[in-house]
Amino acid sequence: ELAFWLFSVPVAVLGYVQFSGHWPDFSNKDDLAGVGAEAFAFVNFARFAVPLRIGLALSSVGWVQDNVVDKFFPEEDGDESKEE
């Protein structure tokens, strides 16, 4: 989830700048309308992409378990609460 937002917000901002040719001026009504329209489209895309993001998160569970959890948090042999 965090990776999605860290990637998508800069892409949306740069997309606005590329499309309009300038950074938004919030004192200008036309720029406010443009930012509002892009924000509306961006939020609707984010809502549409929720199932994709859930699928990506679920599909990466095995990789995260092997490459992050097991490497940095190994199981201790003296743990008596776990059954074998």
Coordinates of N, CA and C in Angstrom, one line a residue:
E1 N 0.8 -1.2 0.0 CA 0.0 0.0 0.0 C 0.9 1.3 0.0
L2 N 1.8 1.3 0.9 CA 2.7 2.4 1.0 C 3.5 2.6 -0.3
A3 N 4.0 1.5 -0.9 CA 4.7 1.6 -2.2 C 3.8 2.2 -3.3
F4 N 2.5 1.8 -3.3 CA 1.6 2.4 -4.3 C 1.5 3.9 -4.2
W5 N 1.3 4.4 -3.0 CA 1.1 5.8 -2.8 C 2.4 6.6 -3.0
L6 N 3.6 6.0 -2.6 CA 4.9 6.6 -2.8 C 5.2 6.7 -4.3
F7 N 4.7 5.8 -5.1 CA 4.9 5.8 -6.5 C 3.9 6.7 -7.2
S8 N 2.7 6.6 -6.8 CA 1.6 7.2 -7.6 C 1.4 8.7 -7.4
V9 N 1.7 9.2 -6.2 CA 1.5 10.6 -6.0 C 2.5 11.5 -6.8
P10 N 3.8 11.1 -6.8 CA 4.7 11.9 -7.7 C 4.3 11.8 -9.2
V11 N 3.9 10.6 -9.6 CA 3.5 10.4 -11.0 C 2.3 11.3 -11.3
A12 N 1.3 11.4 -10.4 CA 0.2 12.3 -10.6 C 0.6 13.8 -10.7
V13 N 1.4 14.2 -9.8 CA 1.9 15.6 -9.8 C 2.7 15.9 -11.1
L14 N 3.6 15.0 -11.4 CA 4.4 15.2 -12.6 C 3.5 15.2 -13.9
G15 N 2.5 14.3 -13.8 CA 1.5 14.3 -15.0 C 0.8 15.6 -15.1
Y16 N 0.4 16.2 -14.0 CA -0.3 17.5 -14.1 C 0.7 18.5 -14.7
V17 N 1.9 18.5 -14.2 CA 2.9 19.5 -14.8 C 3.1 19.3 -16.2
Q18 N 3.3 18.0 -16.7 CA 3.5 17.7 -18.1 C 2.3 18.1 -18.9
F19 N 1.1 17.9 -18.4 CA -0.1 18.2 -19.2 C -0.4 19.7 -19.3
S20 N -0.2 20.4 -18.2 CA -0.5 21.8 -18.2 C 0.7 22.7 -18.5
G21 N 1.9 22.2 -18.4 CA 3.1 22.9 -18.7 C 3.6 23.8 -17.6
H22 N 3.0 23.8 -16.5 CA 3.4 24.6 -15.3 C 2.9 24.0 -14.0
W23 N 3.5 24.4 -12.9 CA 3.1 24.0 -11.6 C 1.8 24.8 -11.3
P24 N 0.9 24.1 -10.5 CA -0.4 24.8 -10.3 C -0.3 26.1 -9.5
D25 N -1.1 27.0 -9.8 CA -1.2 28.3 -9.1 C -2.5 28.3 -8.4
F26 N -2.5 28.1 -7.1 CA -3.8 27.9 -6.4 C -4.6 29.2 -6.2
S27 N -4.0 30.3 -6.6 CA -4.8 31.6 -6.6 C -5.6 31.7 -8.0
N28 N -5.3 30.9 -8.9 CA -6.0 30.9 -10.2 C -7.1 29.9 -10.3
K29 N -8.3 30.3 -10.6 CA -9.5 29.5 -10.6 C -9.4 28.3 -11.6
D30 N -8.8 28.6 -12.8 CA -8.6 27.6 -13.8 C -7.6 26.5 -13.3
D31 N -6.6 26.9 -12.7 CA -5.6 25.9 -12.1 C -6.3 25.1 -11.0
L32 N -7.1 25.7 -10.2 CA -7.8 25.0 -9.1 C -8.8 23.9 -9.7
A33 N -9.4 24.3 -10.8 CA -10.3 23.4 -11.5 C -9.6 22.2 -12.1
G34 N -8.4 22.5 -12.7 CA -7.6 21.5 -13.2 C -7.0 20.5 -12.2
V35 N -6.6 21.0 -11.1 CA -6.1 20.2 -10.0 C -7.3 19.4 -9.4
G36 N -8.4 20.0 -9.3 CA -9.6 19.2 -8.8 C -10.0 18.1 -9.7
A37 N -10.0 18.3 -11.0 CA -10.3 17.3 -12.0 C -9.3 16.2 -11.9
E38 N -8.0 16.5 -11.8 CA -7.0 15.5 -11.8 C -7.1 14.7 -10.5
A39 N -7.3 15.4 -9.4 CA -7.5 14.7 -8.1 C -8.7 13.7 -8.1
F40 N -9.8 14.2 -8.8 CA -11.0 13.3 -8.9 C -10.6 12.0 -9.7
A41 N -10.0 12.2 -10.8 CA -9.6 11.1 -11.7 C -8.6 10.2 -10.9
F42 N -7.6 10.8 -10.2 CA -6.6 10.0 -9.5 C -7.3 9.1 -8.4
V43 N -8.2 9.7 -7.6 CA -8.8 9.0 -6.5 C -9.7 7.9 -7.1
N44 N -10.4 8.1 -8.2 CA -11.2 7.0 -8.8 C -10.3 5.9 -9.3
F45 N -9.1 6.3 -9.9 CA -8.2 5.2 -10.3 C -7.7 4.4 -9.1
A46 N -7.4 5.1 -8.1 CA -6.9 4.4 -6.9 C -7.9 3.5 -6.3
R47 N -9.2 3.9 -6.3 CA -10.3 3.0 -5.9 C -10.4 1.8 -6.8
F48 N -10.3 2.0 -8.1 CA -10.4 1.0 -9.1 C -9.2 0.0 -8.9
A49 N -8.1 0.4 -8.5 CA -6.9 -0.4 -8.4 C -6.8 -1.2 -7.0
V50 N -7.7 -1.0 -6.1 CA -7.7 -1.6 -4.8 C -7.5 -3.2 -5.0
P51 N -8.4 -3.8 -5.8 CA -8.2 -5.3 -5.9 C -6.8 -5.7 -6.5
L52 N -6.3 -4.9 -7.4 CA -4.9 -5.1 -7.9 C -3.9 -5.0 -6.8
R53 N -4.0 -4.0 -6.0 CA -3.1 -3.8 -4.9 C -3.2 -4.9 -3.8
I54 N -4.4 -5.4 -3.6 CA -4.6 -6.5 -2.6 C -3.9 -7.8 -3.2
G55 N -4.2 -8.0 -4.5 CA -3.6 -9.2 -5.2 C -2.1 -9.1 -5.1
L56 N -1.5 -8.0 -5.4 CA 0.0 -7.8 -5.3 C 0.5 -8.1 -3.9
A57 N -0.2 -7.6 -2.9 CA 0.2 -7.8 -1.5 C 0.2 -9.3 -1.2
L58 N -0.9 -9.9 -1.6 CA -1.0 -11.4 -1.2 C 0.0 -12.2 -2.0
S59 N 0.3 -11.8 -3.2 CA 1.2 -12.6 -4.0 C 2.6 -12.4 -3.6
S60 N 2.9 -11.4 -2.8 CA 4.3 -11.1 -2.4 C 4.6 -11.7 -1.0
V61 N 3.6 -12.3 -0.3 CA 3.7 -12.8 1.0 C 4.9 -13.8 1.1
G62 N 5.0 -14.7 0.2 CA 6.0 -15.7 0.3 C 7.4 -15.1 0.1
W63 N 7.6 -14.2 -0.8 CA 8.9 -13.5 -1.0 C 9.3 -12.8 0.3
V64 N 8.3 -12.0 0.8 CA 8.6 -11.3 2.1 C 9.0 -12.2 3.2
Q65 N 8.3 -13.3 3.3 CA 8.6 -14.3 4.4 C 10.0 -14.8 4.2
D66 N 10.4 -15.2 3.0 CA 11.7 -15.8 2.8 C 12.8 -14.8 2.9
N67 N 12.6 -13.6 2.3 CA 13.7 -12.6 2.2 C 13.8 -11.5 3.2
V68 N 12.7 -11.4 4.0 CA 12.7 -10.3 5.0 C 12.5 -10.9 6.4
V69 N 11.4 -11.6 6.6 CA 11.1 -12.1 8.0 C 12.0 -13.1 8.5
D70 N 12.3 -14.1 7.6 CA 13.2 -15.2 8.1 C 14.6 -14.7 8.2
K71 N 15.1 -13.8 7.4 CA 16.5 -13.3 7.6 C 16.7 -12.4 8.8
F72 N 15.7 -11.5 9.0 CA 15.9 -10.5 10.1 C 15.3 -11.0 11.4
F73 N 14.3 -11.9 11.4 CA 13.7 -12.4 12.6 C 13.7 -13.9 12.6
P74 N 14.8 -14.5 12.8 CA 14.9 -16.0 12.8 C 14.2 -16.5 14.0
E75 N 13.6 -17.8 13.9 CA 13.0 -18.4 15.0 C 14.1 -18.9 16.0
E76 N 13.7 -18.7 17.2 CA 14.7 -19.2 18.3 C 14.4 -20.6 18.6
D77 N 15.4 -21.4 18.8 CA 15.2 -22.9 19.1 C 14.6 -23.1 20.5
G78 N 14.8 -22.2 21.4 CA 14.3 -22.4 22.8 C 12.9 -22.0 23.0
D79 N 12.1 -21.7 21.9 CA 10.7 -21.3 22.0 C 9.9 -22.5 22.3
E80 N 9.4 -22.6 23.6 CA 8.6 -23.7 24.0 C 7.1 -23.6 23.7
S81 N 6.7 -22.4 23.3 CA 5.2 -22.2 23.0 C 4.8 -22.8 21.6
K82 N 5.8 -23.0 20.8 CA 5.5 -23.6 19.5 C 5.5 -25.1 19.4
E83 N 4.5 -25.7 18.9 CA 4.4 -27.1 18.8 C 5.1 -27.6 17.5
E84 N 5.7 -28.8 17.6 CA 6.4 -29.3 16.4 C 5.6 -30.4 15.8

